mmCIF file of C-alpha atoms in Angstrom:
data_model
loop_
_atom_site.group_PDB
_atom_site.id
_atom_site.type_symbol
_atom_site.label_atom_id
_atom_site.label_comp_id
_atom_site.label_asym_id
_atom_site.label_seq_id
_atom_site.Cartn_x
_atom_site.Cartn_y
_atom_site.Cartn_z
ATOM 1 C CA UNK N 1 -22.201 -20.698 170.139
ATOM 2 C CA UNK N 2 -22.491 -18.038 167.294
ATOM 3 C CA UNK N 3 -20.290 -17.714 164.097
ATOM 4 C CA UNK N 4 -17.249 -15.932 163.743
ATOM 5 C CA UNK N 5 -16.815 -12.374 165.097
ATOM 6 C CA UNK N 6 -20.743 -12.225 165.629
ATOM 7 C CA UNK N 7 -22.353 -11.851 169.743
ATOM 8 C CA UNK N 8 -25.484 -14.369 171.205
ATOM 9 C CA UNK N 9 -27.777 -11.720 169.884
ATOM 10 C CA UNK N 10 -28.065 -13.558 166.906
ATOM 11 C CA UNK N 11 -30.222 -15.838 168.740
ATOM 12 C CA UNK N 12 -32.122 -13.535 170.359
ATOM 13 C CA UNK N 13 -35.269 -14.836 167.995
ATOM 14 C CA UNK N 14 -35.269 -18.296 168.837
ATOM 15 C CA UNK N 15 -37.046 -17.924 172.392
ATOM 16 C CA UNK N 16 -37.401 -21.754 173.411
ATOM 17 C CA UNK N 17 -40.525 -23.215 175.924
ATOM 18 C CA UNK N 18 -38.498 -21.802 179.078
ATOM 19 C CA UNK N 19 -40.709 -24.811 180.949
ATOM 20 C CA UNK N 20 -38.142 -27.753 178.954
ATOM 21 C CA UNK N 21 -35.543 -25.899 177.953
ATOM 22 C CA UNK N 22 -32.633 -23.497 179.815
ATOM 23 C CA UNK N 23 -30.758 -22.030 177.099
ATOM 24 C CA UNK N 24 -27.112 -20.649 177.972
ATOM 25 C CA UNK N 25 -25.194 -18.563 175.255
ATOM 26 C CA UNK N 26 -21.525 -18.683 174.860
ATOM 27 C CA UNK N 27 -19.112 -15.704 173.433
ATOM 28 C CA UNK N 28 -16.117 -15.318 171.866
ATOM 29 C CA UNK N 29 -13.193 -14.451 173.133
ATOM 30 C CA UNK N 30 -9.436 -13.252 172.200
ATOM 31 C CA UNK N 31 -7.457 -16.485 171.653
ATOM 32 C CA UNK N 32 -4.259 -16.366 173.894
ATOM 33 C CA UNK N 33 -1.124 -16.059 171.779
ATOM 34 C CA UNK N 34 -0.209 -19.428 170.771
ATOM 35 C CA UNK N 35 -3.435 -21.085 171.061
ATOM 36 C CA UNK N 36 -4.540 -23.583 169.027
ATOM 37 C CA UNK N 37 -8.475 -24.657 168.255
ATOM 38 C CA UNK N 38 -8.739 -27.475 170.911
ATOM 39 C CA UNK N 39 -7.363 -25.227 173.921
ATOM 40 C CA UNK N 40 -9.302 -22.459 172.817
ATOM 41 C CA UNK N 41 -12.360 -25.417 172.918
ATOM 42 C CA UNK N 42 -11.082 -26.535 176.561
ATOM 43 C CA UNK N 43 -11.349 -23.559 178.341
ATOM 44 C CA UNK N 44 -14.901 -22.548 176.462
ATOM 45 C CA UNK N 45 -15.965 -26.092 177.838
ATOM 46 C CA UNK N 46 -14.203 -24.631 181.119
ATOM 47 C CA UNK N 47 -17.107 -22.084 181.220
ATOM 48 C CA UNK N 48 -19.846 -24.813 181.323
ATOM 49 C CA UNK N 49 -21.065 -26.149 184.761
ATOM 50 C CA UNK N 50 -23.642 -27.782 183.073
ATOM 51 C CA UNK N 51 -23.615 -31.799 182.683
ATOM 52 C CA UNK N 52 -24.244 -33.507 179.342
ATOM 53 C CA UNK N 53 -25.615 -30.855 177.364
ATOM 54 C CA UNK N 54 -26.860 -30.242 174.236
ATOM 55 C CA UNK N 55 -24.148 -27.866 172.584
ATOM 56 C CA UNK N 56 -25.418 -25.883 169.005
ATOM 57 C CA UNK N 57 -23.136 -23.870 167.084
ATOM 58 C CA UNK N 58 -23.518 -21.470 164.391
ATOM 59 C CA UNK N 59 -21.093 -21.447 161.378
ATOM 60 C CA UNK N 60 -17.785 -21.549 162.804
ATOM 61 C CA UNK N 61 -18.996 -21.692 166.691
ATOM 62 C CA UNK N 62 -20.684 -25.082 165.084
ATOM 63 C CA UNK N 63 -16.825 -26.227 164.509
ATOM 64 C CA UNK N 64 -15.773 -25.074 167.926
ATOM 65 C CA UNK N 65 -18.733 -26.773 169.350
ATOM 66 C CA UNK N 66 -17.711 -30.351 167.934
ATOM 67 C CA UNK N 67 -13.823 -29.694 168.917
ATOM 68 C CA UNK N 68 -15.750 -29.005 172.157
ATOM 69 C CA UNK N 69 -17.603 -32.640 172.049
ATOM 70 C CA UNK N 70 -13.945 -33.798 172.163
ATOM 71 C CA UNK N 71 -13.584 -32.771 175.434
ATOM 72 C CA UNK N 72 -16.779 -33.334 177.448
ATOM 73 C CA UNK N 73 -19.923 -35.805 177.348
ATOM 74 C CA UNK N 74 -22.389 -33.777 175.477
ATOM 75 C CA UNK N 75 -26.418 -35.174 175.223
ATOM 76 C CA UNK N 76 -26.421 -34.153 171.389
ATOM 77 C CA UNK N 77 -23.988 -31.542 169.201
ATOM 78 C CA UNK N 78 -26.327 -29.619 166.765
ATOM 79 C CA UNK N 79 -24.450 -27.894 163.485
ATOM 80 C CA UNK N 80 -26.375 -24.765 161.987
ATOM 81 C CA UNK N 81 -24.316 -23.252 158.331
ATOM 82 C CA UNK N 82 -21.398 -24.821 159.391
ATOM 83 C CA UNK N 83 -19.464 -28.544 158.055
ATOM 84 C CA UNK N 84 -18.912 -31.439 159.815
ATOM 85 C CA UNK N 85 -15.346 -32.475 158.171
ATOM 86 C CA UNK N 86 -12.392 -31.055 156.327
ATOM 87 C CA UNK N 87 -14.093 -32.607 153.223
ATOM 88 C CA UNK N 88 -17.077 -30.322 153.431
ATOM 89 C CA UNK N 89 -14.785 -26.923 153.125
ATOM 90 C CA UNK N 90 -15.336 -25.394 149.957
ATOM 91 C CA UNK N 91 -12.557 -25.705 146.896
ATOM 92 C CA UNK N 92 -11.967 -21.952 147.876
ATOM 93 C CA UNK N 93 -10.977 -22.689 151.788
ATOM 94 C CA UNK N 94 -9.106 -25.642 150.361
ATOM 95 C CA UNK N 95 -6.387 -23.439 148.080
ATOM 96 C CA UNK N 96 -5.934 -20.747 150.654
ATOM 97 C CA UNK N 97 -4.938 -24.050 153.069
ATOM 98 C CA UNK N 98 -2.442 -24.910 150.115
ATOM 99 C CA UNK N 99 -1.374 -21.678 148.972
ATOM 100 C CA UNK N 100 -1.780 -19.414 152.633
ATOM 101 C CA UNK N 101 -3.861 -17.128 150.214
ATOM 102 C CA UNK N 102 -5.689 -16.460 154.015
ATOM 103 C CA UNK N 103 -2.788 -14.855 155.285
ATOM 104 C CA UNK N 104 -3.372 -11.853 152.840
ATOM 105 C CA UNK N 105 -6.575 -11.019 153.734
ATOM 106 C CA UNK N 106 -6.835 -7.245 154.851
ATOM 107 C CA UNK N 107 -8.246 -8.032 158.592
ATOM 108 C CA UNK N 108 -6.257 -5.035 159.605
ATOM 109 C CA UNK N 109 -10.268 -3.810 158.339
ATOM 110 C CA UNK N 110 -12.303 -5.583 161.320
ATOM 111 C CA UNK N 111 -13.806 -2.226 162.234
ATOM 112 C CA UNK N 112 -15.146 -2.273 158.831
ATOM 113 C CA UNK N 113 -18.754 -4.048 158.583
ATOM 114 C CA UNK N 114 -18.998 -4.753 155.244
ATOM 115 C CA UNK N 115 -15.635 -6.358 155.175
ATOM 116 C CA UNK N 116 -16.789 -8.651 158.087
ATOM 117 C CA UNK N 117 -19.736 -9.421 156.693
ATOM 118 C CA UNK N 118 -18.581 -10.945 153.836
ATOM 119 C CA UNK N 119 -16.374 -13.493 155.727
ATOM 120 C CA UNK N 120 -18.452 -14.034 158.646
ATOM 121 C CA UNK N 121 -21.767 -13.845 157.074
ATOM 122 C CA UNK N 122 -20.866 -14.128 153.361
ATOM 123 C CA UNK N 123 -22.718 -11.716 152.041
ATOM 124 C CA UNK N 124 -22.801 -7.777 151.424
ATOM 125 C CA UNK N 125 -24.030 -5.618 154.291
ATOM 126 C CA UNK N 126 -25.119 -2.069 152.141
ATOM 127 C CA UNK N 127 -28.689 -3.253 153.163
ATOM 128 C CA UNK N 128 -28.501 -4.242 156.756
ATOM 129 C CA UNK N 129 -25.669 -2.327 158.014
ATOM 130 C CA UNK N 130 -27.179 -1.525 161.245
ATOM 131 C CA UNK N 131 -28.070 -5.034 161.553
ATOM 132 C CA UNK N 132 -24.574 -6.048 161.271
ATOM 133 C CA UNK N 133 -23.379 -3.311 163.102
ATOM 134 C CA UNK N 134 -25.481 -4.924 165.958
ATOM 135 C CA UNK N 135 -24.385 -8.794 165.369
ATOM 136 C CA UNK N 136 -20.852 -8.331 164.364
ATOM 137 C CA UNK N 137 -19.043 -6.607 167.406
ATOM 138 C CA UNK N 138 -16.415 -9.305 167.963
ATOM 139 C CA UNK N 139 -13.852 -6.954 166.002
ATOM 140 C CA UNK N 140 -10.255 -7.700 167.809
ATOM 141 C CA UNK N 141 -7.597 -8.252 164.329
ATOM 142 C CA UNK N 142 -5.912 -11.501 166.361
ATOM 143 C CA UNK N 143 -9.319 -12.892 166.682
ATOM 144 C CA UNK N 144 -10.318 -12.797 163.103
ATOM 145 C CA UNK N 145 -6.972 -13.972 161.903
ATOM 146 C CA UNK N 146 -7.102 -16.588 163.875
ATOM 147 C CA UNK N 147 -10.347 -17.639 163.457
ATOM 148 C CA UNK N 148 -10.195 -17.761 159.461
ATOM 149 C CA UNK N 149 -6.465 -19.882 160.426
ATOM 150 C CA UNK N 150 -8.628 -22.492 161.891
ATOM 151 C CA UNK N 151 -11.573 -22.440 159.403
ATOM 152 C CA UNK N 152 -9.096 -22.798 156.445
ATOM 153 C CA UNK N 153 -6.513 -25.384 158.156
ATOM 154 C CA UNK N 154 -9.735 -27.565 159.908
ATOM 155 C CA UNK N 155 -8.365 -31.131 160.210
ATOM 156 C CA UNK N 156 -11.655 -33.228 161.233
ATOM 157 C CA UNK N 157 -12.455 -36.250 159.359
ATOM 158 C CA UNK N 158 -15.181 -37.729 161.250
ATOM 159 C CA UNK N 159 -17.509 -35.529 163.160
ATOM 160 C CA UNK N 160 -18.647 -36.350 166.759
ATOM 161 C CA UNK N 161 -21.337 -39.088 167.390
ATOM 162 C CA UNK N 162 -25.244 -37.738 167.656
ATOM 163 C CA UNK N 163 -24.669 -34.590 165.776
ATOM 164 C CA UNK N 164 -27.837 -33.122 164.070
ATOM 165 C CA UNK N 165 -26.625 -31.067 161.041
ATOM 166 C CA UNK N 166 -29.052 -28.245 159.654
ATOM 167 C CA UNK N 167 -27.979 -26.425 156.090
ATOM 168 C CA UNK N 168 -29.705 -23.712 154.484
ATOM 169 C CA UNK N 169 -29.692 -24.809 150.212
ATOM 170 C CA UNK N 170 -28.789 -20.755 149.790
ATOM 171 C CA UNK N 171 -25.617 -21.077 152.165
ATOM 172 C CA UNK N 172 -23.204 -18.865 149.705
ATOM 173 C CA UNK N 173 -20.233 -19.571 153.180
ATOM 174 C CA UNK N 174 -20.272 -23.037 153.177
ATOM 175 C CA UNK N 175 -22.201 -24.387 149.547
ATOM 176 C CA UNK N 176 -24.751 -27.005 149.951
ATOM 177 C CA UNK N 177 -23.379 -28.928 147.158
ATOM 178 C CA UNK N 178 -20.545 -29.684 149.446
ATOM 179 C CA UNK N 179 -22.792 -31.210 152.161
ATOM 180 C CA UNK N 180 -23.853 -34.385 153.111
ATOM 181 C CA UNK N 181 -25.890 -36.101 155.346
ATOM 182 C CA UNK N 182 -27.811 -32.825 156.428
ATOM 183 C CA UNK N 183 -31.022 -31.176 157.645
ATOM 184 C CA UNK N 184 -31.916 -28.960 154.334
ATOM 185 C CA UNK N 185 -33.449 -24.980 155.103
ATOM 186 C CA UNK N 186 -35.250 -24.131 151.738
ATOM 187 C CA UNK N 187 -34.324 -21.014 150.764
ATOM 188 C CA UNK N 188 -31.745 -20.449 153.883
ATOM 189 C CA UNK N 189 -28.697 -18.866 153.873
ATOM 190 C CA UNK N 190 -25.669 -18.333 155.942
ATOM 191 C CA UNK N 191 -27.891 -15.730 158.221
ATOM 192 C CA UNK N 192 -30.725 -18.013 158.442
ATOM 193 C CA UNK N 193 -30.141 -18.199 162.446
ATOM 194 C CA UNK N 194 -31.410 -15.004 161.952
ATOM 195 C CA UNK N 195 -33.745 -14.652 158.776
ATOM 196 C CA UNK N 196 -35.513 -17.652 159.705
ATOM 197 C CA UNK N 197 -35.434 -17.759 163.417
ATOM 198 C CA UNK N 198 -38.840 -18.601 163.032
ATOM 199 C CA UNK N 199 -38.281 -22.500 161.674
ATOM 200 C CA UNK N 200 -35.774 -22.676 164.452
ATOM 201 C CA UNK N 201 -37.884 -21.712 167.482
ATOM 202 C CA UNK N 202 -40.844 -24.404 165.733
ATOM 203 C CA UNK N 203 -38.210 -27.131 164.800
ATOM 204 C CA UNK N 204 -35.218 -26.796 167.696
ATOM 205 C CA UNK N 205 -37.559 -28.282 170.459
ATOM 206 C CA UNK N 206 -38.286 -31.912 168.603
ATOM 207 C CA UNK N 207 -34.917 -31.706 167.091
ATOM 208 C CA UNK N 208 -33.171 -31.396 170.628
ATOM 209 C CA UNK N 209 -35.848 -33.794 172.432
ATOM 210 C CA UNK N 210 -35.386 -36.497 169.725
ATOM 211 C CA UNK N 211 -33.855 -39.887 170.441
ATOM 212 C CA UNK N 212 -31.347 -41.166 167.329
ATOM 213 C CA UNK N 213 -31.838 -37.724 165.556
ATOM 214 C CA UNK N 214 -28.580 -37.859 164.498
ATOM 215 C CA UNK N 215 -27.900 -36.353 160.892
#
């Protein structure tokens, strides 16, 4: 599942031994009007035939994917730049909750890049613009409102069992120091699903295979 407003391309560099693994990729959709986080995670778990998968999940997809653990028997979640518990939010995410500071956010600018890019990626997209152009298509203004509702106002205390968590220590979204109990990326960032697809197609196989891998 990738992060907010961004397409499966973004895993288009992790190409997994096609012999062990099949690898299905999810995608966003509109929320209906009215729908919270766990019915928008029941009818994305609606979309899987598969039984007892192993579900990964990028940034905010990594939230949707445990909210999707909820609901179905899962093998293993696995958490890339994303938090397991309210606790893990930064301070930031924590006084828009308090204050609706959210609410004012100019998402009336989703067709802008560089404005998505800073909340979906967290970082300025002047260099890679075509990049983004490409990862960030998921543009609708309902979707990204509600999407940074559910980031801000996540009520999870105690993430699912056999969850794998992977953090990148340059993670400017979601700050390291805020993390515990993690998987550490030297010299990752928010992006590094993409940056460093390489450590992810040489670590994801043992990670998934692993027995009581559980971060």
């Amino acid at each position: 599942m990738p992060g907010m407003a961004a397409n499966p391309s973004i895993f288009d560099g992790i190409n997994l031994p096609k012999e062990t693994f099949e690898l299905h990729k999810l995608q966003w959709f509109v929320p209906d009007k009215g729908m919270d986080l766990r019915q928008y995670a029941q009818k994305m778990v609606s979309q899987i035939p598969h039984k007892n998968p192993v579900l990964l999940g990028v940034s905010f997809g990594g939230m949707l994917v445990q909210e999707m653990a909820k609901l179905m028997d899962v093998q293993k979640v696995i958490v890339v730049s994303a938090v397991k518990s309210q606790a893990e939010l930064p301070k930031k995410m924590w006084l828009a909750k308090h204050t609706k500071a959210h609410k004012l956010l100019p998402t009336g600018l989703v067709n802008n890049v560089e404005f998505l890019a800073r909340y979906a990626f967290g970082e300025k997209a002047t260099k890679r613009l075509e990049l983004y152009e490409k990862y960030l298509s998921v543009r609708d203004k309902r979707y990204i409102d509600w999407s940074i509702d559910n980031i801000v106002n996540w009520n999870q205390d105690t993430p699912p069992p056999n969850l794998v968590h992977i953090h990148g220590d340059k993670d400017a979204v979601f700050p390291i120091a805020n993390i515990k109990d993690c998987m550490v990326v030297k010299n990752g960032t928010h992006t590094m699903i993409i940056h460093r697809a390489r450590w992810f197609k040489e670590h994801l196989p043992a990670i998934i295979l692993e027995e009581g891998s559980s971060i």
